[in-house]
Amino acid sequence: MSLVLDPAAQDLLFREARTANTFTDEPVTDEQVQAIYDLVKYGPTSMNQSPLRVTLVRSAEARERLVQHLAEGNQAKTAAAPLVAILSADNEFHEELPALFPHFPQAKDAFFGERAVRENSAALNATLQAAYFIIGVRAAGLAAGPMTGADLEGIRKEFLDDDHTPLMVVNIGRPGPDAWFPRSPRLEFDQVVTTV
Amino acid sequence: MSLVLDPAAQDLLFREARTANTFTDEPVTDEQVQAIYDLVKYGPTSMNQSPLRVTLVRSAEARERLVQHLAEGNQAKTAAAPLVAILSADNEFHEELPALFPHFPQAKDAFFGERAVRENSAALNATLQAAYFIIGVRAAGLAAGPMTGADLEGIRKEFLDDDHTPLMVVNIGRPGPDAWFPRSPRLEFDQVVTTV
């Protein structure tokens, strides 16, 4: 084997982890979310710009508002999930850049003075961080149910503002009965990797 | 602690892993890349669309061509890295969808008939997979050096085609002397996570 990561960790994060469609009633605590964040915040982003923002939808009223913006097939499971998070990109991340990238504070204006440039960079880097977050949910022994089947513009208006672009909604909890479909096939190595 | 992932694995993947700027001469083998792929291919994407494609730049001639498209500060380290990969999004991923998502083969045309829709979905999902790939490099005991400081359109013309959108270039190898800068600070939990 060419991997040094412990096989149990490989299973926990990738091989046995699955996108869950049902959950038990066990709550997901703020302490668990804090532990997830404290791990995945170290995942790399361009110039450490760290544009991911997380909105935890905890109140019944907010949950109801969110569910209305989801594709029909995502509504029931999201209404029932122990915790739901909206992951978004902060297009004004550059305001934090002098603190996040202290050895080149000029980057804030030199690279990210234009909003369109910021939006592109925030989308890329917040999406990388969304993947780290999903891995972190699994590292906490929980299952994630990431969803893009949603009216994201509606979610932006309902929960965010013009400076934040929603990327996805993620259900979080312990998997319940019949939590997932059979594993779908993956592409072969030679379909994905070429050498020049 | 709220995480179930082994602390050594937490360190390997997130806490002690760092973006490397120098590497030893030790080669990165095709077997290692295969092992990385065989792990991270299980990371979730929307409808299992799996749009990430990887171009391994192994020949000296190709490496030289690639380096010319990088920002000046990224050139020397990329010229010297044991292995360099171009990560891209396949905007024609829907051709594989009937095989990848067999319980709803109509998704190919019903959801992804329009190129603009495919490009958006491929960018999001290939970027998630790029993050899984970076985690996989670390799982192999190697360091990754992901870079977006590049003329990506030039890289597309030089190495890819109109159906593939390059996302980033990643140096891969064992970290060499003075491989990284001091760890930059991260945002506090309360700067990132809000609750509604």
mmCIF file of C-alpha atoms in Angstrom:
data_model
loop_
_atom_site.group_PDB
_atom_site.id
_atom_site.type_symbol
_atom_site.label_atom_id
_atom_site.label_comp_id
_atom_site.label_asym_id
_atom_site.label_seq_id
_atom_site.Cartn_x
_atom_site.Cartn_y
_atom_site.Cartn_z
ATOM 1 C CA MET A 1 0.000 0.000 0.000
ATOM 2 C CA SER A 2 1.249 3.455 -0.899
ATOM 3 C CA LEU A 3 -0.794 5.339 1.691
ATOM 4 C CA VAL A 4 0.455 6.085 5.176
ATOM 5 C CA LEU A 5 -2.968 7.137 6.513
ATOM 6 C CA ASP A 6 -4.329 4.464 8.838
ATOM 7 C CA PRO A 7 -6.809 2.167 7.008
ATOM 8 C CA ALA A 8 -9.491 2.853 9.639
ATOM 9 C CA ALA A 9 -9.143 6.572 8.912
ATOM 10 C CA GLN A 10 -9.336 5.889 5.163
ATOM 11 C CA ASP A 11 -12.600 4.050 5.757
ATOM 12 C CA LEU A 12 -13.983 6.726 8.093
ATOM 13 C CA LEU A 13 -13.294 9.599 5.709
ATOM 14 C CA PHE A 14 -13.689 8.061 2.254
ATOM 15 C CA ARG A 15 -14.369 4.366 1.790
ATOM 16 C CA GLU A 16 -17.179 3.716 4.241
ATOM 17 C CA ALA A 17 -18.397 7.299 4.587
ATOM 18 C CA ARG A 18 -21.450 7.975 2.491
ATOM 19 C CA THR A 19 -23.846 10.788 1.714
ATOM 20 C CA ALA A 20 -26.691 10.214 4.176
ATOM 21 C CA ASN A 21 -30.355 10.647 3.317
ATOM 22 C CA THR A 22 -31.781 9.711 6.730
ATOM 23 C CA PHE A 23 -30.577 10.531 10.227
ATOM 24 C CA THR A 24 -31.208 9.497 13.835
ATOM 25 C CA ASP A 25 -32.636 12.027 16.319
ATOM 26 C CA GLU A 26 -29.294 12.457 18.092
ATOM 27 C CA PRO A 27 -28.454 16.178 18.175
ATOM 28 C CA VAL A 28 -25.315 17.615 16.679
ATOM 29 C CA THR A 29 -23.847 19.942 19.299
ATOM 30 C CA ASP A 30 -22.085 23.265 18.911
ATOM 31 C CA GLU A 31 -19.057 21.575 20.486
ATOM 32 C CA GLN A 32 -18.956 19.092 17.608
ATOM 33 C CA VAL A 33 -19.186 21.879 15.038
ATOM 34 C CA GLN A 34 -16.422 23.738 16.860
ATOM 35 C CA ALA A 35 -14.200 20.635 16.809
ATOM 36 C CA ILE A 36 -14.867 20.159 13.093
ATOM 37 C CA TYR A 37 -13.996 23.769 12.377
ATOM 38 C CA ASP A 38 -10.879 23.688 14.550
ATOM 39 C CA LEU A 39 -9.594 20.811 12.410
ATOM 40 C CA VAL A 40 -10.579 21.833 8.895
ATOM 41 C CA LYS A 41 -9.654 25.495 9.247
ATOM 42 C CA TYR A 42 -6.096 24.351 8.522
ATOM 43 C CA GLY A 43 -6.953 23.120 5.026
ATOM 44 C CA PRO A 44 -5.087 25.183 2.429
ATOM 45 C CA THR A 45 -6.570 28.089 0.447
ATOM 46 C CA SER A 46 -4.927 30.567 -1.937
ATOM 47 C CA MET A 47 -3.048 33.118 0.176
ATOM 48 C CA ASN A 48 -4.898 31.719 3.192
ATOM 49 C CA GLN A 49 -7.931 33.726 2.144
ATOM 50 C CA SER A 50 -10.322 31.369 3.965
ATOM 51 C CA PRO A 51 -13.570 32.656 2.417
ATOM 52 C CA LEU A 52 -15.921 29.885 3.633
ATOM 53 C CA ARG A 53 -18.739 30.973 5.904
ATOM 54 C CA VAL A 54 -21.152 28.619 7.656
ATOM 55 C CA THR A 55 -24.737 29.367 8.656
ATOM 56 C CA LEU A 56 -26.125 26.793 11.094
ATOM 57 C CA VAL A 57 -29.895 26.568 10.685
ATOM 58 C CA ARG A 58 -31.037 25.553 14.165
ATOM 59 C CA SER A 59 -34.394 27.202 14.853
ATOM 60 C CA ALA A 60 -37.585 25.516 13.628
ATOM 61 C CA GLU A 61 -38.661 28.755 11.993
ATOM 62 C CA ALA A 62 -35.429 29.116 10.030
ATOM 63 C CA ARG A 63 -35.470 25.450 9.059
ATOM 64 C CA GLU A 64 -38.930 25.852 7.620
ATOM 65 C CA ARG A 65 -37.860 28.865 5.588
ATOM 66 C CA LEU A 66 -34.833 26.998 4.265
ATOM 67 C CA VAL A 67 -36.704 23.854 3.273
ATOM 68 C CA GLN A 68 -38.970 25.861 0.979
ATOM 69 C CA HIS A 69 -35.965 26.759 -1.162
ATOM 70 C CA LEU A 70 -34.829 23.164 -1.680
ATOM 71 C CA ALA A 71 -35.636 20.839 -4.551
ATOM 72 C CA GLU A 72 -38.608 18.680 -3.647
ATOM 73 C CA GLY A 73 -36.512 15.553 -3.255
ATOM 74 C CA ASN A 74 -34.315 17.281 -0.668
ATOM 75 C CA GLN A 75 -37.077 18.734 1.486
ATOM 76 C CA ALA A 76 -38.192 15.908 3.802
ATOM 77 C CA LYS A 77 -34.698 14.783 4.745
ATOM 78 C CA THR A 78 -33.612 18.358 5.437
ATOM 79 C CA ALA A 79 -36.673 19.034 7.573
ATOM 80 C CA ALA A 80 -35.745 15.974 9.659
ATOM 81 C CA ALA A 81 -31.941 16.307 9.866
ATOM 82 C CA PRO A 82 -30.449 17.029 13.328
ATOM 83 C CA LEU A 83 -28.468 19.962 11.926
ATOM 84 C CA VAL A 84 -28.425 21.802 8.612
ATOM 85 C CA ALA A 85 -25.671 24.158 7.462
ATOM 86 C CA ILE A 86 -25.613 26.644 4.597
ATOM 87 C CA LEU A 87 -22.074 26.921 3.227
ATOM 88 C CA SER A 88 -21.295 30.174 1.461
ATOM 89 C CA ALA A 89 -18.397 32.160 -0.002
ATOM 90 C CA ASP A 90 -17.640 35.581 1.483
ATOM 91 C CA ASN A 91 -16.919 37.841 -1.487
ATOM 92 C CA GLU A 92 -15.510 40.461 0.871
ATOM 93 C CA PHE A 93 -12.938 38.047 2.329
ATOM 94 C CA HIS A 94 -10.195 40.500 1.414
ATOM 95 C CA GLU A 95 -11.101 42.617 4.429
ATOM 96 C CA GLU A 96 -9.589 39.861 6.609
ATOM 97 C CA LEU A 97 -6.558 39.311 4.384
ATOM 98 C CA PRO A 98 -4.108 41.625 6.192
ATOM 99 C CA ALA A 99 -4.695 39.511 9.323
ATOM 100 C CA LEU A 100 -4.736 36.176 7.472
ATOM 101 C CA PHE A 101 -1.732 36.805 5.214
ATOM 102 C CA PRO A 102 0.381 39.139 7.366
ATOM 103 C CA HIS A 103 3.609 38.847 5.370
ATOM 104 C CA PHE A 104 1.987 40.507 2.340
ATOM 105 C CA PRO A 105 -0.841 42.756 3.565
ATOM 106 C CA GLN A 106 -0.832 44.605 0.223
ATOM 107 C CA ALA A 107 -2.505 41.547 -1.319
ATOM 108 C CA LYS A 108 -5.834 42.923 -0.128
ATOM 109 C CA ASP A 109 -5.794 45.704 -2.712
ATOM 110 C CA ALA A 110 -3.099 44.564 -5.152
ATOM 111 C CA PHE A 111 -4.814 41.268 -5.964
ATOM 112 C CA PHE A 112 -8.362 41.629 -4.746
ATOM 113 C CA GLY A 113 -9.380 45.208 -5.380
ATOM 114 C CA GLU A 114 -11.938 44.144 -7.996
ATOM 115 C CA ARG A 115 -15.147 42.484 -6.940
ATOM 116 C CA ALA A 116 -15.258 40.114 -9.949
ATOM 117 C CA VAL A 117 -11.761 38.836 -9.099
ATOM 118 C CA ARG A 118 -12.805 38.346 -5.491
ATOM 119 C CA GLU A 119 -15.952 36.463 -6.454
ATOM 120 C CA ASN A 120 -13.994 34.000 -8.589
ATOM 121 C CA SER A 121 -11.368 33.454 -5.938
ATOM 122 C CA ALA A 122 -13.929 33.181 -3.143
ATOM 123 C CA ALA A 123 -15.940 30.596 -5.089
ATOM 124 C CA LEU A 124 -12.899 28.413 -5.740
ATOM 125 C CA ASN A 125 -11.442 28.616 -2.266
ATOM 126 C CA ALA A 126 -14.701 28.369 -0.337
ATOM 127 C CA THR A 127 -15.531 25.262 -2.385
ATOM 128 C CA LEU A 128 -12.195 23.705 -1.402
ATOM 129 C CA GLN A 129 -13.104 24.525 2.190
ATOM 130 C CA ALA A 130 -16.573 23.024 1.724
ATOM 131 C CA ALA A 131 -14.853 19.745 0.843
ATOM 132 C CA TYR A 132 -12.629 20.026 3.924
ATOM 133 C CA PHE A 133 -15.786 20.664 5.965
ATOM 134 C CA ILE A 134 -17.471 17.520 4.610
ATOM 135 C CA ILE A 135 -14.318 15.544 5.499
ATOM 136 C CA GLY A 136 -14.410 17.154 8.946
ATOM 137 C CA VAL A 137 -18.030 16.111 9.517
ATOM 138 C CA ARG A 138 -16.932 12.556 8.797
ATOM 139 C CA ALA A 139 -13.925 12.972 11.103
ATOM 140 C CA ALA A 140 -16.454 13.683 13.867
ATOM 141 C CA GLY A 141 -18.075 10.305 13.206
ATOM 142 C CA LEU A 142 -21.079 11.962 11.598
ATOM 143 C CA ALA A 143 -22.540 11.710 8.114
ATOM 144 C CA ALA A 144 -22.912 14.673 5.776
ATOM 145 C CA GLY A 145 -25.625 15.113 3.193
ATOM 146 C CA PRO A 146 -24.396 17.869 0.864
ATOM 147 C CA MET A 147 -26.987 19.217 -1.567
ATOM 148 C CA THR A 148 -26.890 21.631 -4.492
ATOM 149 C CA GLY A 149 -30.471 20.909 -5.530
ATOM 150 C CA ALA A 150 -31.822 24.211 -4.249
ATOM 151 C CA ASP A 151 -32.792 27.725 -5.236
ATOM 152 C CA LEU A 152 -29.475 29.152 -4.099
ATOM 153 C CA GLU A 153 -30.415 32.687 -5.079
ATOM 154 C CA GLY A 154 -33.532 32.373 -2.919
ATOM 155 C CA ILE A 155 -31.381 31.108 -0.051
ATOM 156 C CA ARG A 156 -29.080 34.066 -0.488
ATOM 157 C CA LYS A 157 -31.964 36.508 -0.203
ATOM 158 C CA GLU A 158 -33.524 34.677 2.731
ATOM 159 C CA PHE A 159 -30.414 34.071 4.874
ATOM 160 C CA LEU A 160 -27.410 35.953 3.501
ATOM 161 C CA ASP A 161 -26.676 39.197 1.680
ATOM 162 C CA ASP A 162 -25.164 40.360 -1.586
ATOM 163 C CA ASP A 163 -21.650 39.815 -0.258
ATOM 164 C CA HIS A 164 -22.177 36.092 0.295
ATOM 165 C CA THR A 165 -22.722 33.459 -2.399
ATOM 166 C CA PRO A 166 -24.298 30.219 -1.168
ATOM 167 C CA LEU A 167 -22.526 27.082 -2.442
ATOM 168 C CA MET A 168 -24.531 24.238 -0.968
ATOM 169 C CA VAL A 169 -26.656 23.064 1.927
ATOM 170 C CA VAL A 170 -25.355 20.223 4.124
ATOM 171 C CA ASN A 171 -27.400 17.989 6.391
ATOM 172 C CA ILE A 172 -25.407 16.654 9.339
ATOM 173 C CA GLY A 173 -26.124 13.861 11.807
ATOM 174 C CA ARG A 174 -25.769 10.209 12.584
ATOM 175 C CA PRO A 175 -27.045 8.069 9.738
ATOM 176 C CA GLY A 176 -30.483 6.566 10.314
ATOM 177 C CA PRO A 177 -32.178 3.490 8.823
ATOM 178 C CA ASP A 178 -31.584 2.958 5.087
ATOM 179 C CA ALA A 179 -29.456 6.085 5.088
ATOM 180 C CA TRP A 180 -27.956 5.628 1.653
ATOM 181 C CA PHE A 181 -28.364 4.229 -1.809
ATOM 182 C CA PRO A 182 -25.977 1.509 -3.024
ATOM 183 C CA ARG A 183 -22.536 2.936 -3.811
ATOM 184 C CA SER A 184 -22.435 4.152 -7.411
ATOM 185 C CA PRO A 185 -19.437 3.218 -9.564
ATOM 186 C CA ARG A 186 -16.425 5.492 -9.896
ATOM 187 C CA LEU A 187 -14.365 6.264 -12.974
ATOM 188 C CA GLU A 188 -11.307 4.122 -13.585
ATOM 189 C CA PHE A 189 -7.879 5.655 -13.009
ATOM 190 C CA ASP A 190 -7.190 5.767 -16.748
ATOM 191 C CA GLN A 191 -10.404 7.706 -17.378
ATOM 192 C CA VAL A 192 -9.272 10.443 -15.013
ATOM 193 C CA VAL A 193 -5.478 10.591 -15.050
ATOM 194 C CA THR A 194 -3.307 11.187 -18.109
ATOM 195 C CA THR A 195 0.453 11.741 -18.296
ATOM 196 C CA VAL A 196 2.389 14.114 -20.511
ATOM 197 C CA MET B 1 -12.660 15.822 22.100
ATOM 198 C CA SER B 2 -15.587 15.630 19.721
ATOM 199 C CA LEU B 3 -13.691 14.032 16.823
ATOM 200 C CA VAL B 4 -13.422 10.288 16.353
ATOM 201 C CA LEU B 5 -10.653 10.511 13.733
ATOM 202 C CA ASP B 6 -7.352 9.377 15.244
ATOM 203 C CA PRO B 7 -5.237 12.391 16.347
ATOM 204 C CA ALA B 8 -2.289 11.168 14.253
ATOM 205 C CA ALA B 9 -4.540 11.208 11.191
ATOM 206 C CA GLN B 10 -5.779 14.696 12.116
ATOM 207 C CA ASP B 11 -2.164 15.860 12.205
ATOM 208 C CA LEU B 12 -1.253 14.090 8.959
ATOM 209 C CA LEU B 13 -4.150 15.540 6.979
ATOM 210 C CA PHE B 14 -4.714 18.965 8.535
ATOM 211 C CA ARG B 15 -2.753 20.125 11.553
ATOM 212 C CA GLU B 16 0.825 19.301 10.606
ATOM 213 C CA ALA B 17 0.327 19.102 6.837
ATOM 214 C CA ARG B 18 1.445 22.258 5.090
ATOM 215 C CA THR B 19 1.654 23.666 1.596
ATOM 216 C CA ALA B 20 5.229 22.815 0.548
ATOM 217 C CA ASN B 21 7.476 25.177 -1.389
ATOM 218 C CA THR B 22 10.544 22.902 -1.578
ATOM 219 C CA PHE B 23 10.815 19.148 -2.134
ATOM 220 C CA THR B 24 13.392 16.379 -1.881
ATOM 221 C CA ASP B 25 14.483 14.522 -5.037
ATOM 222 C CA GLU B 26 12.519 11.396 -4.102
ATOM 223 C CA PRO B 27 10.249 10.499 -7.030
ATOM 224 C CA VAL B 28 6.471 10.245 -6.726
ATOM 225 C CA THR B 29 5.501 6.991 -8.402
ATOM 226 C CA ASP B 30 2.477 6.133 -10.509
ATOM 227 C CA GLU B 31 1.605 3.581 -7.819
ATOM 228 C CA GLN B 32 1.346 6.393 -5.264
ATOM 229 C CA VAL B 33 -0.885 8.434 -7.555
ATOM 230 C CA GLN B 34 -3.029 5.355 -8.155
ATOM 231 C CA ALA B 35 -3.362 4.783 -4.403
ATOM 232 C CA ILE B 36 -4.318 8.425 -3.873
ATOM 233 C CA TYR B 37 -6.938 8.235 -6.606
ATOM 234 C CA ASP B 38 -8.320 4.924 -5.355
ATOM 235 C CA LEU B 39 -8.995 6.593 -2.006
ATOM 236 C CA VAL B 40 -10.270 10.019 -2.981
ATOM 237 C CA LYS B 41 -12.470 8.865 -5.846
ATOM 238 C CA TYR B 42 -15.036 8.059 -3.144
ATOM 239 C CA GLY B 43 -15.401 11.674 -2.065
ATOM 240 C CA PRO B 44 -18.933 12.899 -2.775
ATOM 241 C CA THR B 45 -19.984 14.964 -5.812
ATOM 242 C CA SER B 46 -23.449 16.042 -7.001
ATOM 243 C CA MET B 47 -25.074 13.023 -8.652
ATOM 244 C CA ASN B 48 -21.656 11.339 -8.560
ATOM 245 C CA GLN B 49 -20.682 13.380 -11.601
ATOM 246 C CA SER B 50 -16.968 13.124 -10.786
ATOM 247 C CA PRO B 51 -15.735 15.810 -13.217
ATOM 248 C CA LEU B 52 -12.137 16.114 -11.953
ATOM 249 C CA ARG B 53 -9.422 15.240 -14.455
ATOM 250 C CA VAL B 54 -5.716 15.054 -13.622
ATOM 251 C CA THR B 55 -2.825 15.675 -16.017
ATOM 252 C CA LEU B 56 0.504 14.451 -14.623
ATOM 253 C CA VAL B 57 3.312 16.530 -16.076
ATOM 254 C CA ARG B 58 6.227 14.092 -16.071
ATOM 255 C CA SER B 59 8.404 14.786 -19.116
ATOM 256 C CA ALA B 60 11.061 17.492 -18.922
ATOM 257 C CA GLU B 61 9.726 19.014 -22.086
ATOM 258 C CA ALA B 62 6.168 19.283 -20.756
ATOM 259 C CA ARG B 63 7.392 20.598 -17.429
ATOM 260 C CA GLU B 64 9.244 23.375 -19.172
ATOM 261 C CA ARG B 65 6.163 24.317 -21.165
ATOM 262 C CA LEU B 66 4.045 24.371 -17.997
ATOM 263 C CA VAL B 67 6.452 26.471 -15.941
ATOM 264 C CA GLN B 68 6.282 29.277 -18.491
ATOM 265 C CA HIS B 69 2.583 29.715 -17.709
ATOM 266 C CA LEU B 70 3.079 30.099 -13.953
ATOM 267 C CA ALA B 71 3.444 33.282 -11.954
ATOM 268 C CA GLU B 72 7.109 34.079 -11.478
ATOM 269 C CA GLY B 73 7.085 33.168 -7.800
ATOM 270 C CA ASN B 74 5.782 29.692 -8.620
ATOM 271 C CA GLN B 75 8.241 28.833 -11.394
ATOM 272 C CA ALA B 76 11.401 27.622 -9.631
ATOM 273 C CA LYS B 77 9.631 25.360 -7.171
ATOM 274 C CA THR B 78 7.493 23.835 -9.903
ATOM 275 C CA ALA B 79 10.536 23.222 -12.125
ATOM 276 C CA ALA B 80 12.119 21.332 -9.217
ATOM 277 C CA ALA B 81 9.128 19.408 -7.830
ATOM 278 C CA PRO B 82 9.197 15.586 -8.155
ATOM 279 C CA LEU B 83 5.739 15.586 -9.719
ATOM 280 C CA VAL B 84 3.378 18.277 -10.973
ATOM 281 C CA ALA B 85 -0.318 17.773 -11.695
ATOM 282 C CA ILE B 86 -2.764 19.996 -13.559
ATOM 283 C CA LEU B 87 -6.237 19.597 -12.055
ATOM 284 C CA SER B 88 -9.099 20.407 -14.402
ATOM 285 C CA ALA B 89 -12.876 20.173 -14.701
ATOM 286 C CA ASP B 90 -14.326 18.100 -17.551
ATOM 287 C CA ASN B 91 -17.228 20.136 -18.917
ATOM 288 C CA GLU B 92 -18.428 17.093 -20.844
ATOM 289 C CA PHE B 93 -18.680 14.946 -17.709
ATOM 290 C CA HIS B 94 -22.305 14.232 -18.538
ATOM 291 C CA GLU B 95 -21.187 11.702 -21.147
ATOM 292 C CA GLU B 96 -20.137 9.425 -18.260
ATOM 293 C CA LEU B 97 -23.241 10.119 -16.172
ATOM 294 C CA PRO B 98 -25.348 7.143 -17.300
ATOM 295 C CA ALA B 99 -22.524 4.895 -16.036
ATOM 296 C CA LEU B 100 -21.846 6.928 -12.891
ATOM 297 C CA PHE B 101 -25.475 7.511 -11.873
ATOM 298 C CA PRO B 102 -27.179 4.391 -13.219
ATOM 299 C CA HIS B 103 -30.429 4.729 -11.265
ATOM 300 C CA PHE B 104 -31.285 7.956 -13.146
ATOM 301 C CA PRO B 105 -29.559 7.872 -16.546
ATOM 302 C CA GLN B 106 -31.881 10.602 -17.835
ATOM 303 C CA ALA B 107 -29.928 13.094 -15.718
ATOM 304 C CA LYS B 108 -27.433 13.374 -18.537
ATOM 305 C CA ASP B 109 -29.886 15.287 -20.722
ATOM 306 C CA ALA B 110 -32.560 16.374 -18.238
ATOM 307 C CA PHE B 111 -30.121 18.260 -16.000
ATOM 308 C CA PHE B 112 -27.003 18.737 -18.049
ATOM 309 C CA GLY B 113 -28.096 19.321 -21.613
ATOM 310 C CA GLU B 114 -26.826 22.909 -21.552
ATOM 311 C CA ARG B 115 -23.132 23.613 -21.641
ATOM 312 C CA ALA B 116 -23.357 26.606 -19.253
ATOM 313 C CA VAL B 117 -25.091 24.456 -16.644
ATOM 314 C CA ARG B 118 -22.430 21.778 -17.071
ATOM 315 C CA GLU B 119 -19.601 24.276 -16.707
ATOM 316 C CA ASN B 120 -20.988 25.588 -13.429
ATOM 317 C CA SER B 121 -21.568 22.119 -12.043
ATOM 318 C CA ALA B 122 -18.200 20.827 -13.250
ATOM 319 C CA ALA B 123 -16.367 23.763 -11.658
ATOM 320 C CA LEU B 124 -18.040 23.238 -8.292
ATOM 321 C CA ASN B 125 -17.684 19.486 -8.175
ATOM 322 C CA ALA B 126 -14.176 19.270 -9.631
ATOM 323 C CA THR B 127 -13.089 21.837 -7.038
ATOM 324 C CA LEU B 128 -14.525 19.655 -4.267
ATOM 325 C CA GLN B 129 -12.555 16.777 -5.774
ATOM 326 C CA ALA B 130 -9.414 18.919 -5.968
ATOM 327 C CA ALA B 131 -9.667 19.328 -2.196
ATOM 328 C CA TYR B 132 -10.125 15.566 -1.768
ATOM 329 C CA PHE B 133 -7.054 15.090 -3.975
ATOM 330 C CA ILE B 134 -4.958 17.432 -1.796
ATOM 331 C CA ILE B 135 -6.106 15.470 1.274
ATOM 332 C CA GLY B 136 -5.196 12.252 -0.581
ATOM 333 C CA VAL B 137 -1.673 13.500 -1.325
ATOM 334 C CA ARG B 138 -1.270 14.081 2.384
ATOM 335 C CA ALA B 139 -2.730 10.643 3.135
ATOM 336 C CA ALA B 140 0.150 9.235 1.066
ATOM 337 C CA GLY B 141 2.621 10.958 3.386
ATOM 338 C CA LEU B 142 3.457 13.527 0.740
ATOM 339 C CA ALA B 143 3.119 17.281 0.675
ATOM 340 C CA ALA B 144 1.034 19.172 -1.853
ATOM 341 C CA GLY B 145 1.776 22.627 -3.204
ATOM 342 C CA PRO B 146 -1.470 23.814 -4.841
ATOM 343 C CA MET B 147 -1.157 26.972 -6.937
ATOM 344 C CA THR B 148 -3.630 29.221 -8.713
ATOM 345 C CA GLY B 149 -1.025 31.830 -9.582
ATOM 346 C CA ALA B 150 -0.868 30.892 -13.253
ATOM 347 C CA ASP B 151 -2.124 31.788 -16.690
ATOM 348 C CA LEU B 152 -4.805 29.133 -16.582
ATOM 349 C CA GLU B 153 -6.114 29.982 -20.046
ATOM 350 C CA GLY B 154 -2.603 29.490 -21.402
ATOM 351 C CA ILE B 155 -2.389 26.141 -19.619
ATOM 352 C CA ARG B 156 -5.700 25.157 -21.151
ATOM 353 C CA LYS B 157 -4.431 25.882 -24.651
ATOM 354 C CA GLU B 158 -1.088 24.204 -24.041
ATOM 355 C CA PHE B 159 -2.250 21.003 -22.328
ATOM 356 C CA LEU B 160 -6.020 20.645 -22.488
ATOM 357 C CA ASP B 161 -8.872 21.541 -24.845
ATOM 358 C CA ASP B 162 -12.036 23.619 -24.843
ATOM 359 C CA ASP B 163 -13.908 20.930 -22.925
ATOM 360 C CA HIS B 164 -11.583 21.126 -19.929
ATOM 361 C CA THR B 165 -11.209 24.067 -17.542
ATOM 362 C CA PRO B 166 -7.986 24.082 -15.506
ATOM 363 C CA LEU B 167 -8.520 24.789 -11.803
ATOM 364 C CA MET B 168 -5.030 24.732 -10.337
ATOM 365 C CA VAL B 169 -1.554 23.255 -10.566
ATOM 366 C CA VAL B 170 -0.307 21.073 -7.705
ATOM 367 C CA ASN B 171 3.307 20.249 -6.884
ATOM 368 C CA ILE B 172 3.682 16.897 -5.129
ATOM 369 C CA GLY B 173 6.590 15.359 -3.257
ATOM 370 C CA ARG B 174 8.328 14.963 0.076
ATOM 371 C CA PRO B 175 8.966 18.325 1.700
ATOM 372 C CA GLY B 176 12.567 19.531 1.407
ATOM 373 C CA PRO B 177 14.559 21.977 3.542
ATOM 374 C CA ASP B 178 12.662 25.074 4.686
ATOM 375 C CA ALA B 179 9.622 23.734 2.875
ATOM 376 C CA TRP B 180 7.138 26.180 4.309
ATOM 377 C CA PHE B 181 6.520 29.581 5.754
ATOM 378 C CA PRO B 182 5.339 29.931 9.373
ATOM 379 C CA ARG B 183 1.685 28.928 9.755
ATOM 380 C CA SER B 184 -0.551 31.915 9.099
ATOM 381 C CA PRO B 185 -3.416 32.603 11.514
ATOM 382 C CA ARG B 186 -6.908 31.271 10.889
ATOM 383 C CA LEU B 187 -10.240 32.974 11.479
ATOM 384 C CA GLU B 188 -11.923 32.400 14.807
ATOM 385 C CA PHE B 189 -15.000 30.158 14.933
ATOM 386 C CA ASP B 190 -17.255 33.169 15.560
ATOM 387 C CA GLN B 191 -15.928 34.930 12.454
ATOM 388 C CA VAL B 192 -16.969 31.997 10.283
ATOM 389 C CA VAL B 193 -19.976 30.302 11.862
ATOM 390 C CA THR B 194 -23.302 31.978 12.647
ATOM 391 C CA THR B 195 -26.520 30.398 13.879
ATOM 392 C CA VAL B 196 -30.101 31.211 12.880
#
